[in-house]
């Protein structure tokens, strides 16, 4: 097979690729190169959101499409563009009344209000350099049920969705959007406290023909949207098919398994593409631990005994060493912990040390030199620990790759791939005919190459699919 798998969106008639470009965390020149490559390879459906990278993802997409259209490489009408609204920051809410949103925590807010939708669609159109959104989606409406600043019930949610749908019906009539839909992480989980029921959502539509698509997670570990369980309750895909709603899925390679994020890749380059072997990573990490520990020992010997509260701050080498086994178990969680908690905490500790040193004029330069070395060493150490955790992820995924090869031989190919497991995962998901389009992150041309290869292959037969789903590891 040499062409990309295609599908038709029932209510709009658009012909779209079954593989779509997901733009979460897209904001760099390399990502624009990857998008260009994907479009040149035949991918013609793009998923983004108003809040992705604080609008930078939409800007990159808009600039890329505009540039390619000017060069005659594509026509805008041949690209199906999807964006979403719902997430708000503390800065965003300044433009709205408190009745227009709910507060989730100190920094996070959410809204499905027509006022917010109107403004976010306006900014999206501007960033994307277009006068029409092919599909607009209300993003994660279930978050409204987690409101901390007001009582918000499921009944209220469906009432508010009905009001928003009426507003969106008007935009369909004016041609601003081609249709609308919903993106939800809980639509498939009937027992969840924040469950959003697709059949009730559709009942909330005054013009169901305008409700054209949904987007839900679907991967090896999160199957509920498509694969029925023993309860015989219709799946989201079943309900969508009954109402001619197009099913799109996300998170094909970033599964939530046993409460943890599992990144389903096993590229051959070593940790994070650095080309390092496991032995080299362990060696680098050991050297980094030694450097940090030595600097902390030096500081302890220099500070007066009465500054015990200050010396107690600089024990990060010991803390991280004692917790290394736990940190190695989950690459994603480790990366988040080190970059978003440890490094900011270290920064505050260094600021405390510098404040102390400023009172000692003759010692200030010496302490500053130590602080600079320490910051550099801690940065090296955190990166090395992240690489070490990633090696463990690669090891687990290589074992998963081997099991899939045995369970489903048709997934095996002779070609070399950046991540063989990625190709298998995408082929496996694309082989479920209930799924219209699978969105995956393709922020590197190498990822595009793997994904496009997967989307050009024959569908895996039903028997092989069921063999995988019956496997205890899944």
mmCIF file of C-alpha atoms in Angstrom, residues 87 104 140-148 152-154 157-158 161 182-198 200-201:
data_model
loop_
_atom_site.group_PDB
_atom_site.id
_atom_site.type_symbol
_atom_site.label_atom_id
_atom_site.label_comp_id
_atom_site.label_asym_id
_atom_site.label_seq_id
_atom_site.Cartn_x
_atom_site.Cartn_y
_atom_site.Cartn_z
ATOM 1 C CA UNK A 87 -8.839 26.117 29.333
ATOM 2 C CA UNK A 104 -10.151 24.592 39.573
ATOM 3 C CA UNK A 140 -12.704 18.773 28.403
ATOM 4 C CA UNK A 141 -16.123 19.980 29.630
ATOM 5 C CA UNK A 142 -15.864 17.447 32.470
ATOM 6 C CA UNK A 143 -13.458 19.823 34.206
ATOM 7 C CA UNK A 144 -16.436 22.053 34.985
ATOM 8 C CA UNK A 145 -17.618 19.360 37.425
ATOM 9 C CA UNK A 146 -14.437 19.834 39.472
ATOM 10 C CA UNK A 147 -15.265 23.479 40.282
ATOM 11 C CA UNK A 148 -13.889 24.749 43.592
ATOM 12 C CA UNK A 152 -21.659 22.746 39.587
ATOM 13 C CA UNK A 153 -23.674 19.636 38.720
ATOM 14 C CA UNK A 154 -24.021 17.337 35.720
ATOM 15 C CA UNK A 157 -23.254 21.010 32.559
ATOM 16 C CA UNK A 158 -25.719 19.726 29.958
ATOM 17 C CA UNK A 161 -23.606 22.816 26.762
ATOM 18 C CA UNK A 182 -16.485 17.633 22.051
ATOM 19 C CA UNK A 183 -13.071 16.524 23.268
ATOM 20 C CA UNK A 184 -13.265 14.570 26.527
ATOM 21 C CA UNK A 185 -11.050 12.324 28.652
ATOM 22 C CA UNK A 186 -13.938 10.857 30.691
ATOM 23 C CA UNK A 187 -16.594 10.186 28.049
ATOM 24 C CA UNK A 188 -15.716 6.482 28.045
ATOM 25 C CA UNK A 189 -15.838 5.995 31.827
ATOM 26 C CA UNK A 190 -19.448 5.632 32.935
ATOM 27 C CA UNK A 191 -18.607 5.263 36.630
ATOM 28 C CA UNK A 192 -16.376 8.338 36.819
ATOM 29 C CA UNK A 193 -17.572 11.215 38.992
ATOM 30 C CA UNK A 194 -16.830 13.605 36.139
ATOM 31 C CA UNK A 195 -18.253 11.409 33.363
ATOM 32 C CA UNK A 196 -19.677 13.201 30.321
ATOM 33 C CA UNK A 197 -22.234 11.023 28.531
ATOM 34 C CA UNK A 198 -22.184 11.262 24.736
ATOM 35 C CA UNK A 200 -26.851 13.211 26.719
ATOM 36 C CA UNK A 201 -24.494 15.594 24.947
#
